[in-house]
Short mmCIF file of C-alpha atoms and ligand atoms in Angstrom, two decimals:
data_model
loop_
_atom_site.label_atom_id
_atom_site.label_comp_id
_atom_site.label_asym_id
_atom_site.label_seq_id
_atom_site.Cartn_x
_atom_site.Cartn_y
_atom_site.Cartn_z
CA MET A 1 79.26 98.06 163.18
CA SER A 2 82.19 99.10 165.29
CA ALA A 3 80.76 102.22 166.97
CA PRO A 4 80.68 101.87 170.81
CA ARG A 5 77.11 101.45 172.05
CA GLY A 6 75.35 103.81 174.37
CA GLU A 7 73.77 102.43 177.73
CA PHE A 8 71.49 104.06 180.07
CA SER A 9 73.54 105.03 183.20
CA SER A 10 70.85 103.85 185.78
CA ARG A 11 67.52 102.33 186.16
CA PHE A 12 65.92 105.76 186.92
CA GLY A 13 67.63 107.13 183.58
CA PHE A 14 65.82 104.26 181.53
CA LEU A 15 62.57 104.70 183.30
CA MET A 16 62.46 108.37 182.71
CA ALA A 17 63.58 107.87 179.01
CA ALA A 18 60.97 105.00 178.30
CA SER A 19 58.08 106.72 180.19
CA GLY A 20 59.11 110.02 178.44
CA SER A 21 58.65 108.19 175.12
CA ALA A 22 55.26 106.70 176.21
CA VAL A 23 53.81 109.85 177.74
CA GLY A 24 53.10 112.17 174.97
CA LEU A 25 50.45 114.02 172.96
CA GLY A 26 48.48 110.56 173.05
CA ASN A 27 48.15 110.65 176.76
CA ILE A 28 46.79 114.14 177.09
CA TRP A 29 44.73 114.72 174.09
CA GLY A 30 43.44 111.13 173.68
CA PHE A 31 42.97 109.20 176.84
CA PRO A 32 41.06 111.59 178.94
CA THR A 33 38.34 112.53 176.40
CA ASN A 34 38.14 108.95 175.18
CA ALA A 35 37.51 107.95 178.81
CA ALA A 36 34.97 110.57 179.50
CA SER A 37 33.10 109.63 176.23
CA ASN A 38 32.96 105.96 176.77
CA GLY A 39 31.86 105.29 180.29
CA GLY A 40 34.22 107.17 182.53
CA ALA A 41 35.82 104.90 185.16
CA ALA A 42 34.51 101.96 183.37
CA PHE A 43 36.64 102.83 180.36
CA LEU A 44 39.60 103.40 182.73
CA PHE A 45 39.19 99.88 184.21
CA THR A 46 38.92 98.40 180.79
CA TYR A 47 42.02 100.34 179.64
CA LEU A 48 44.07 99.30 182.66
CA PHE A 49 43.06 95.63 182.01
CA LEU A 50 44.07 95.88 178.24
CA ALA A 51 47.19 97.76 178.93
CA PHE A 52 48.36 95.00 181.42
CA ALA A 53 46.80 92.03 179.62
CA LEU A 54 47.99 92.92 176.06
CA ALA A 55 50.20 96.17 175.76
CA TYR A 56 52.55 95.17 178.57
CA PRO A 57 53.42 91.60 177.01
CA ALA A 58 54.05 93.42 173.71
CA LEU A 59 56.26 95.96 175.59
CA MET A 60 58.15 93.18 177.03
CA ALA A 61 58.67 91.52 173.70
CA GLU A 62 60.41 94.64 172.32
CA LEU A 63 62.36 95.19 175.56
CA ILE A 64 63.63 91.58 175.58
CA ILE A 65 64.67 91.52 172.08
CA GLY A 66 66.26 94.73 172.34
CA ARG A 67 68.43 93.99 175.28
CA HIS A 68 69.22 90.49 173.80
CA ALA A 69 70.60 91.79 170.59
CA LYS A 70 71.92 95.11 171.82
CA ALA A 71 71.22 96.45 168.52
CA ASN A 72 68.74 98.44 166.48
CA ALA A 73 65.58 96.67 165.26
CA VAL A 74 66.67 95.45 161.96
CA THR A 75 69.85 93.80 163.20
CA ALA A 76 67.95 92.64 166.34
CA LEU A 77 65.14 90.88 164.52
CA ARG A 78 67.56 89.44 161.95
CA SER A 79 69.56 87.89 164.87
CA LEU A 80 66.64 85.95 165.87
CA ALA A 81 65.84 84.44 162.56
CA ARG A 82 65.95 80.75 161.94
CA GLY A 83 66.74 81.02 158.16
CA PRO A 84 66.94 83.31 155.12
CA ARG A 85 63.06 83.72 155.04
CA THR A 86 62.83 84.74 158.77
CA ALA A 87 65.81 86.89 158.30
CA ALA A 88 64.17 88.60 155.40
CA LEU A 89 61.06 89.12 157.47
CA GLY A 90 63.28 90.67 160.22
CA THR A 91 64.56 93.16 157.77
CA ALA A 92 61.23 93.98 156.45
CA VAL A 93 59.60 94.47 159.85
CA GLY A 94 62.62 96.48 161.15
CA MET A 95 62.65 98.78 158.01
CA ALA A 96 58.94 99.31 158.13
CA GLY A 97 59.19 100.10 161.82
CA MET A 98 61.73 102.80 160.87
CA VAL A 99 59.69 104.33 158.08
CA THR A 100 56.54 104.30 160.25
CA VAL A 101 58.09 105.98 163.19
CA SER A 102 59.75 108.65 160.89
CA LEU A 103 56.33 109.32 159.47
CA ILE A 104 54.81 109.44 162.98
CA LEU A 105 57.63 112.02 163.95
CA SER A 106 56.78 113.99 160.67
CA PHE A 107 53.17 114.75 161.96
CA TYR A 108 54.06 114.74 165.54
CA ALA A 109 56.44 117.59 164.96
CA ILE A 110 53.80 119.73 163.39
CA VAL A 111 51.62 119.33 166.50
CA SER A 112 54.42 119.84 168.70
CA GLY A 113 55.34 122.99 166.75
CA TRP A 114 51.95 124.30 167.68
CA MET A 115 52.63 123.51 171.28
CA LEU A 116 55.81 125.50 170.99
CA ALA A 117 54.19 128.42 169.06
CA PHE A 118 51.44 128.57 171.96
CA LEU A 119 54.22 128.50 174.55
CA VAL A 120 56.01 131.40 173.07
CA ALA A 121 52.57 133.16 172.58
CA SER A 122 52.07 133.08 176.28
CA VAL A 123 55.58 134.47 176.80
CA ALA A 124 54.47 137.25 174.32
CA ASP A 125 51.44 137.81 176.41
CA ILE A 126 53.45 138.29 179.53
CA MET A 127 55.58 140.70 177.67
CA ARG A 128 52.54 142.64 176.50
CA LEU A 129 53.04 141.88 172.85
CA PRO A 130 49.51 141.11 171.81
CA SER A 131 49.99 141.27 167.90
CA VAL A 132 53.04 138.66 168.31
CA SER A 133 50.73 136.42 170.43
CA ALA A 134 47.80 136.70 167.95
CA TRP A 135 50.09 135.70 165.07
CA LEU A 136 51.56 132.85 166.99
CA THR A 137 47.95 131.40 167.91
CA THR A 138 46.51 131.83 164.53
CA THR A 139 46.74 128.88 162.02
CA GLY A 140 49.17 129.72 159.31
CA VAL A 141 51.55 127.95 156.97
CA VAL A 142 54.65 130.17 157.82
CA ARG A 143 54.03 129.79 161.49
CA ASP A 144 53.70 125.94 161.16
CA VAL A 145 56.82 125.71 158.98
CA ILE A 146 58.89 127.71 161.31
CA PHE A 147 57.87 126.11 164.58
CA THR A 148 57.87 122.48 163.16
CA ALA A 149 61.52 123.22 162.02
CA ILE A 150 62.40 124.56 165.53
CA PHE A 151 60.98 121.34 167.18
CA ILE A 152 62.72 119.15 164.89
CA VAL A 153 66.12 120.99 165.52
CA LEU A 154 65.45 120.56 169.21
CA THR A 155 65.01 116.90 168.78
CA ILE A 156 68.11 116.52 166.70
CA PHE A 157 70.06 118.52 169.25
CA VAL A 158 69.12 115.97 172.06
CA VAL A 159 69.50 112.88 170.07
CA SER A 160 72.85 114.01 168.79
CA ALA A 161 74.31 114.20 172.11
CA GLY A 162 73.72 110.45 172.57
CA VAL A 163 72.02 108.04 174.77
CA ARG A 164 73.58 109.01 178.13
CA HIS A 165 74.15 112.76 177.56
CA GLY A 166 71.39 113.52 175.41
CA ILE A 167 68.31 111.31 175.75
CA GLU A 168 68.96 110.25 179.49
CA LYS A 169 69.99 113.66 180.44
CA TRP A 170 67.07 115.37 179.06
CA ALA A 171 64.46 112.84 180.02
CA THR A 172 65.63 112.91 183.72
CA ARG A 173 65.31 116.67 183.79
CA LEU A 174 62.12 116.94 181.79
CA MET A 175 59.93 114.19 183.22
CA PRO A 176 59.84 115.29 186.85
CA SER A 177 59.07 118.82 185.61
CA LEU A 178 56.30 117.50 183.61
CA LEU A 179 54.67 115.79 186.60
CA ILE A 180 55.29 118.87 188.86
CA ILE A 181 53.57 121.19 186.31
CA LEU A 182 50.73 118.67 185.83
CA VAL A 183 50.07 118.52 189.60
CA LEU A 184 50.19 122.24 189.97
CA LEU A 185 47.79 122.73 187.15
CA ILE A 186 45.33 120.14 188.44
CA GLY A 187 45.34 122.04 191.87
CA TYR A 188 44.55 125.34 190.28
CA VAL A 189 41.75 124.13 187.85
CA MET A 190 39.99 122.15 190.65
CA THR A 191 39.32 125.48 192.29
CA LEU A 192 37.33 126.88 189.31
CA ASN A 193 33.59 126.68 188.68
CA GLY A 194 32.64 123.64 186.63
CA ALA A 195 35.50 121.62 187.54
CA MET A 196 33.65 119.13 189.83
CA GLU A 197 31.32 118.33 186.85
CA GLY A 198 34.20 117.45 184.77
CA LEU A 199 35.60 115.17 187.46
CA ARG A 200 32.22 113.54 187.66
CA VAL A 201 31.96 112.93 184.02
CA TYR A 202 35.56 111.36 184.10
CA LEU A 203 35.22 109.22 187.10
CA VAL A 204 31.75 107.97 187.53
CA PRO A 205 31.56 104.58 185.93
CA ASP A 206 29.09 103.66 183.32
CA PHE A 207 29.68 99.95 183.24
CA GLY A 208 27.11 99.35 180.53
CA ARG A 209 29.75 100.66 178.09
CA VAL A 210 32.39 98.11 178.77
CA ALA A 211 30.91 95.42 176.67
CA ASP A 212 30.98 97.70 173.56
CA THR A 213 33.45 95.93 171.49
CA GLY A 214 34.37 98.83 169.38
CA LEU A 215 35.31 100.53 172.58
CA LEU A 216 37.43 97.61 173.57
CA LEU A 217 39.22 97.66 170.24
CA SER A 218 39.97 101.51 170.33
CA ALA A 219 41.11 101.27 173.86
CA LEU A 220 43.59 98.68 172.54
CA GLY A 221 44.73 100.93 169.85
CA GLN A 222 45.18 103.80 172.29
CA ALA A 223 47.35 101.58 174.52
CA PHE A 224 49.60 100.54 171.72
CA PHE A 225 50.23 104.16 170.54
CA SER A 226 50.53 105.34 174.08
CA LEU A 227 53.22 102.82 174.88
CA SER A 228 55.12 103.58 171.67
CA LEU A 229 54.72 99.97 170.47
CA GLY A 230 55.49 98.25 167.09
CA VAL A 231 58.00 100.74 165.74
CA GLY A 232 61.22 99.75 167.37
CA THR A 233 61.36 102.61 169.87
CA MET A 234 60.97 100.48 172.93
CA LEU A 235 63.28 97.84 171.43
CA ILE A 236 65.97 100.42 170.94
CA TYR A 237 65.62 101.76 174.41
CA GLY A 238 65.60 98.11 175.69
CA SER A 239 68.93 97.62 173.80
CA TYR A 240 70.41 100.41 176.05
CA ILE A 241 69.32 98.55 179.37
CA SER A 242 72.21 96.97 181.29
CA LYS A 243 72.17 93.21 181.53
CA HIS A 244 71.80 93.58 185.40
CA GLU A 245 68.42 94.98 185.30
CA ASN A 246 65.29 92.93 185.89
CA LEU A 247 63.27 93.42 182.63
CA PRO A 248 59.81 92.30 183.71
CA ALA A 249 59.95 94.78 186.59
CA LEU A 250 61.18 97.57 184.49
CA GLY A 251 58.46 97.13 181.72
CA GLY A 252 55.85 96.87 184.44
CA MET A 253 57.00 100.27 185.82
CA VAL A 254 57.07 101.91 182.45
CA THR A 255 53.47 100.63 181.85
CA LEU A 256 52.39 101.98 185.11
CA LEU A 257 53.97 105.20 184.65
CA ASP A 258 52.40 105.64 181.29
CA ILE A 259 48.93 104.81 182.43
CA GLY A 260 49.42 106.74 185.70
CA ILE A 261 50.25 109.90 183.84
CA ALA A 262 47.44 109.38 181.31
CA VAL A 263 45.00 108.99 184.36
CA ILE A 264 46.30 111.89 186.06
CA ALA A 265 46.18 114.09 182.85
CA GLY A 266 42.46 113.14 182.94
CA LEU A 267 42.12 115.11 186.23
CA LEU A 268 43.31 118.13 184.42
CA ILE A 269 41.74 117.97 180.96
CA LEU A 270 38.20 116.88 182.07
CA PRO A 271 37.68 119.47 184.86
CA ALA A 272 39.41 122.08 182.41
CA MET A 273 36.87 121.19 179.74
CA TYR A 274 33.85 121.66 182.03
CA VAL A 275 35.33 124.90 183.44
CA ALA A 276 35.42 126.10 179.68
CA LEU A 277 31.78 124.87 179.19
CA ALA A 278 30.74 126.79 182.38
CA GLY A 279 32.31 129.76 180.53
CA GLY A 280 30.17 129.16 177.52
CA ILE A 281 32.86 127.59 175.32
CA GLU A 282 31.89 124.64 173.17
CA ILE A 283 33.23 121.48 174.21
CA TYR A 284 31.35 118.78 172.17
CA ASN A 285 31.81 118.09 168.47
CA ASP A 286 29.01 117.48 166.02
CA ASP A 287 28.74 113.86 166.92
CA GLY A 288 27.90 114.91 170.53
CA GLY A 289 31.23 113.53 171.75
CA LEU A 290 33.81 115.63 173.71
CA ILE A 291 36.29 117.52 171.35
CA ALA A 292 39.62 115.45 171.50
CA GLY A 293 42.85 115.69 169.71
CA PRO A 294 44.38 118.94 168.32
CA GLY A 295 41.08 120.77 168.51
CA LEU A 296 40.93 120.15 172.29
CA ILE A 297 44.54 121.70 172.89
CA ILE A 298 44.59 124.56 170.49
CA ALA A 299 40.89 125.52 170.52
CA VAL A 300 39.03 124.64 173.65
CA LEU A 301 41.73 125.09 176.11
CA PRO A 302 43.17 128.26 174.82
CA ALA A 303 39.64 129.75 174.88
CA MET A 304 39.36 128.82 178.35
CA PHE A 305 42.71 130.40 179.31
CA ALA A 306 41.79 133.61 177.60
CA GLN A 307 38.69 133.85 179.84
CA MET A 308 40.73 133.61 183.02
CA GLY A 309 42.41 137.06 182.44
CA GLU A 310 45.86 137.57 183.92
CA ALA A 311 45.94 134.21 185.75
CA GLY A 312 45.22 132.48 182.32
CA ILE A 313 48.46 133.62 180.76
CA LEU A 314 50.40 131.94 183.40
CA VAL A 315 48.32 128.82 183.26
CA ALA A 316 48.55 128.74 179.53
CA LEU A 317 52.40 129.01 179.91
CA ALA A 318 52.51 126.24 182.28
CA PHE A 319 50.15 124.08 180.12
CA PHE A 320 52.02 124.53 176.81
CA LEU A 321 55.31 123.92 178.66
CA LEU A 322 53.89 120.63 179.83
CA MET A 323 52.91 119.84 176.30
CA THR A 324 56.21 120.68 174.68
CA ILE A 325 58.07 118.55 177.18
CA ALA A 326 55.75 115.69 176.64
CA SER A 327 56.09 115.93 172.99
CA LEU A 328 59.92 116.28 173.07
CA THR A 329 60.56 113.19 175.27
CA SER A 330 58.64 111.26 172.79
CA SER A 331 60.02 112.67 169.60
CA ILE A 332 63.60 111.91 170.62
CA SER A 333 62.80 108.29 171.20
CA MET A 334 61.27 108.40 167.47
CA LEU A 335 64.34 109.88 166.00
CA GLU A 336 66.60 107.49 167.70
CA VAL A 337 65.17 104.54 165.95
CA PRO A 338 66.47 105.37 162.31
CA VAL A 339 69.61 107.06 163.85
CA SER A 340 70.75 103.99 165.79
CA TYR A 341 70.36 102.01 162.63
CA CYS A 342 72.40 104.46 160.42
CA ILE A 343 75.02 104.58 163.29
CA GLU A 344 75.36 100.81 163.69
CA ASN A 345 74.68 99.37 160.28
CA HIS A 346 76.14 102.15 158.02
CA ASN A 347 78.74 103.63 160.09
CA ILE A 348 77.38 107.09 159.96
CA ALA A 349 78.25 109.44 163.00
CA ARG A 350 75.47 110.32 165.27
CA LEU A 351 75.26 114.06 164.63
CA LYS A 352 75.31 113.36 160.83
CA ALA A 353 72.78 110.69 161.03
CA GLY A 354 70.43 112.78 163.29
CA THR A 355 70.62 115.89 161.06
CA LEU A 356 70.14 113.78 157.82
CA ILE A 357 67.10 112.05 159.07
CA GLY A 358 65.81 115.13 160.75
CA VAL A 359 65.91 116.91 157.46
CA VAL A 360 64.17 114.21 155.62
CA VAL A 361 61.35 114.03 158.38
CA GLY A 362 61.24 117.82 158.25
CA LEU A 363 60.70 117.80 154.47
CA VAL A 364 57.88 115.30 154.86
CA SER A 365 56.40 117.62 157.55
CA LEU A 366 56.56 120.39 155.05
CA LEU A 367 54.63 118.34 152.50
CA ILE A 368 52.05 117.77 155.06
CA VAL A 369 51.78 121.25 156.18
CA TYR A 370 51.25 122.39 152.71
CA ASN A 371 48.52 119.76 151.93
CA PHE A 372 47.27 119.50 155.38
CA ASP A 373 43.46 118.69 154.81
CA VAL A 374 44.44 115.81 152.58
CA LEU A 375 47.61 114.50 154.17
CA PHE A 376 47.48 114.91 157.92
CA SER A 377 44.77 112.55 159.00
CA LEU A 378 45.87 110.14 156.26
CA VAL A 379 49.43 110.04 157.68
CA VAL A 380 48.18 109.65 161.26
CA SER A 381 45.72 106.92 160.59
CA ALA A 382 48.02 104.96 158.14
CA THR A 383 50.84 105.01 160.85
CA THR A 384 49.19 104.71 164.21
CA GLU A 385 45.94 102.67 163.15
CA TYR A 386 47.35 100.43 160.56
CA SER A 387 51.01 100.10 160.72
CA GLN A 388 51.70 100.19 164.50
CA PRO A 389 49.33 97.23 165.36
CA LEU A 390 50.42 95.18 162.39
CA LEU A 391 54.15 95.55 163.22
CA GLY A 392 53.19 94.85 166.85
CA PHE A 393 51.86 91.61 165.66
CA PHE A 394 55.16 90.64 163.90
CA PHE A 395 57.05 91.54 167.06
CA ALA A 396 54.89 89.08 168.82
CA VAL A 397 55.42 86.44 166.36
CA PHE A 398 59.23 86.95 166.42
CA VAL A 399 59.29 86.31 170.12
CA GLY A 400 56.35 83.80 170.34
CA TRP A 401 57.18 81.73 167.24
CA ILE A 402 60.65 82.33 165.75
CA TRP A 403 62.83 82.79 168.67
CA HIS A 404 63.60 79.72 170.61
CA ARG A 405 61.80 79.69 174.08
CA ASP A 406 65.20 78.84 175.74
CA GLY A 407 66.86 81.85 174.36
CA VAL A 408 63.97 84.08 175.51
CA LEU A 409 64.32 82.70 179.07
CA ALA A 410 68.07 82.96 179.17
CA GLU A 411 67.66 86.72 178.39
CA ILE A 412 65.05 87.44 180.93
CA ARG A 413 67.10 85.47 183.45
CA GLN A 414 69.82 87.99 183.15
CA GLY A 415 68.95 90.43 185.89
CA CYS A 416 66.08 88.21 187.19
CA PRO A 417 67.79 84.69 187.95
CA ASP A 418 64.87 82.83 189.11
CA ALA A 419 62.54 84.20 186.29
CA ASP A 420 61.50 80.55 185.38
CA ASN A 421 59.85 80.21 188.76
CA GLY A 422 58.00 83.62 188.72
CA LEU A 423 54.58 84.68 187.63
CA PHE A 424 55.75 86.46 184.58
CA TRP A 425 57.35 83.33 182.89
CA ARG A 426 54.15 81.40 183.71
CA ILE A 427 52.01 83.81 181.88
CA TRP A 428 53.75 85.79 179.59
CA PRO A 429 55.14 83.19 176.91
CA PHE A 430 51.45 82.07 176.30
CA TYR A 431 50.23 85.56 175.95
CA ILE A 432 52.94 86.57 173.50
CA ARG A 433 52.57 83.54 171.38
CA PHE A 434 48.70 83.36 171.29
CA ILE A 435 46.79 86.07 173.04
CA CYS A 436 48.74 89.08 171.60
CA PRO A 437 48.86 88.13 167.92
CA LEU A 438 45.24 87.25 168.00
CA ALA A 439 44.10 90.24 169.76
CA ILE A 440 45.95 92.50 167.37
CA LEU A 441 44.51 90.58 164.36
CA ALA A 442 40.94 91.26 166.10
CA VAL A 443 41.65 94.74 166.14
CA TYR A 444 42.90 94.85 162.65
CA GLY A 445 40.06 92.86 161.22
CA GLN A 446 37.60 95.09 163.04
CA MET A 447 39.10 98.27 161.44
CA LEU A 448 39.19 96.76 158.01
CA PHE A 449 35.98 95.19 157.90
CA GLY A 450 34.02 96.20 160.91
N1 LIG B 501 53.60 107.20 172.90
C1 LIG B 501 53.64 108.47 172.30
C2 LIG B 501 52.60 109.35 172.74
O1 LIG B 501 51.67 108.82 173.58
C3 LIG B 501 53.71 108.49 170.87
C4 LIG B 501 54.84 107.60 170.17
C5 LIG B 501 54.39 106.58 169.30
C6 LIG B 501 56.04 107.68 170.60
C7 LIG B 501 55.44 105.90 168.70
C8 LIG B 501 57.15 106.84 170.21
C9 LIG B 501 56.74 105.94 169.16
O2 LIG B 501 52.24 110.38 172.31
#
C-alpha cells in the first residue's frame, strides 16, 4: 500500500486523459451511424439529453469516489462501506469492473490492431509495396495476432511510464492531434461528390423517432460505453485529480468533449459514407440500416479510399492514424484499472504489473482471434451491454445509498467550496439516488426481456 500515488499535473492533463479514454472506437463507429439510422439530429438531441441527464451523473459518481479515496476501485468502494456486507459488495463490484475492463481491452486490442495494420498498409502504399499492403488489409489470423500484440505492447509502454509521464504525457500529445486530423479530414471529404447528402441524412431531424423506447435505451447504452463508465476507469482517473479541482465542472467538460467529438466525427463519417455510395459502394446492411462497427471502418471506408486514387492513400493514412490514436488513449485507461490495483494492493511494480496483465489480456485476445465467429460478439455484448450498465448501477447505489451524504458533499466542496448552494448539489444527489439506478434497471430489463 505504500507506493507513492500518481497525480495529473494539471487540469488540462486530466481533461486530455479522461476525454482520451472516453473518445474511442465507440464514438467513431457507433455514434454517427446510430444517429443517421435513428432520426438524425433528433437522435442527437436525445443523446445529448441522456448524456447530461444520466451519463454525466454516473460519471460524477465515479470521479467523486475516486478522488475521495485516492485509490483503485476495490479499495475505494470498500472505503465507503458501512459494514462487512457492503464491504464485500465493494470488493465484488471493484473486481467485476477489473475483469470487465480487461475483457473489453482484449477485444478492443484486436480491433485496434486492425487500425494499426491499415495504418501501416497506407505507409506501404506510399512506398509502393502493393503486396505488403494487400496482406495487411486482408483478414488473417497471423496478421491479427501480430498487430494485436503490437497494440498491447504500445499500451503497456504508455501505462508503465506512469500517470504523469505515460498516460498524461501521451494523452496531451495525442488528443490535440486527433482533433486536428479530424478537422482536416472533414474539410477534405466535404468537397467530394455525395458529401452533402450524407450531411443531410445526419443532421435533418426526424422527430417521430425520438419517442421510440428502443432507441432511447440504445442511446443510453451508447452513452455509458462512450463515457467509459461502470468499470472503474473514470474512478481511477478521478483518483489522480488534485483536491483543488472543481469536480462537477471537470466532469461536465469531459462529457462535453466526448459528445462534441462524437458529433464532429459524424461530420466525417456520414459524408464519407455517402461519398462511398456515390462511388457505387454498398453502405447499407441486410436490415436496411447503415453499416456500422468494424464493417464500416475496415470495409466501407477503405473501399472509398481506394477509389480516390493517390489522394486516397493520404486520406487513409490520416484516417487510420486518427483511429489508432483514439484507440490508444482509450486502451491505456483500460489497462490502468487492473494495474493500479496490483500496484496499490499487491505491491507489484508498475512495469511488472502492466506487463503481466498485458500478457494475460493478450492471451484472451488470442483466444478470441482463433475463435472469432463464436467469441468476438459474445465478449462485446457480455461486457458492454450486460456488465457495464449493471456495474454502473452499483456505482450509483454506492454513492446514492451507501456513502453518507455529508461525506459526498465534503468531497465535492474540496475545489468547489460553495457546492451546497449550486445547481449541481440541488439536482445531482437525487439523480444518483433514484433516476440513475432506475434508468439503468430499465435498460437492463429491456435488454433481458424486451
Ligand atoms: N469509451 C471508449 C470508447 O468510446 C471505450 C471504453 C470503455 C474505454 C470502457 C474505457 C473503458 O471507445
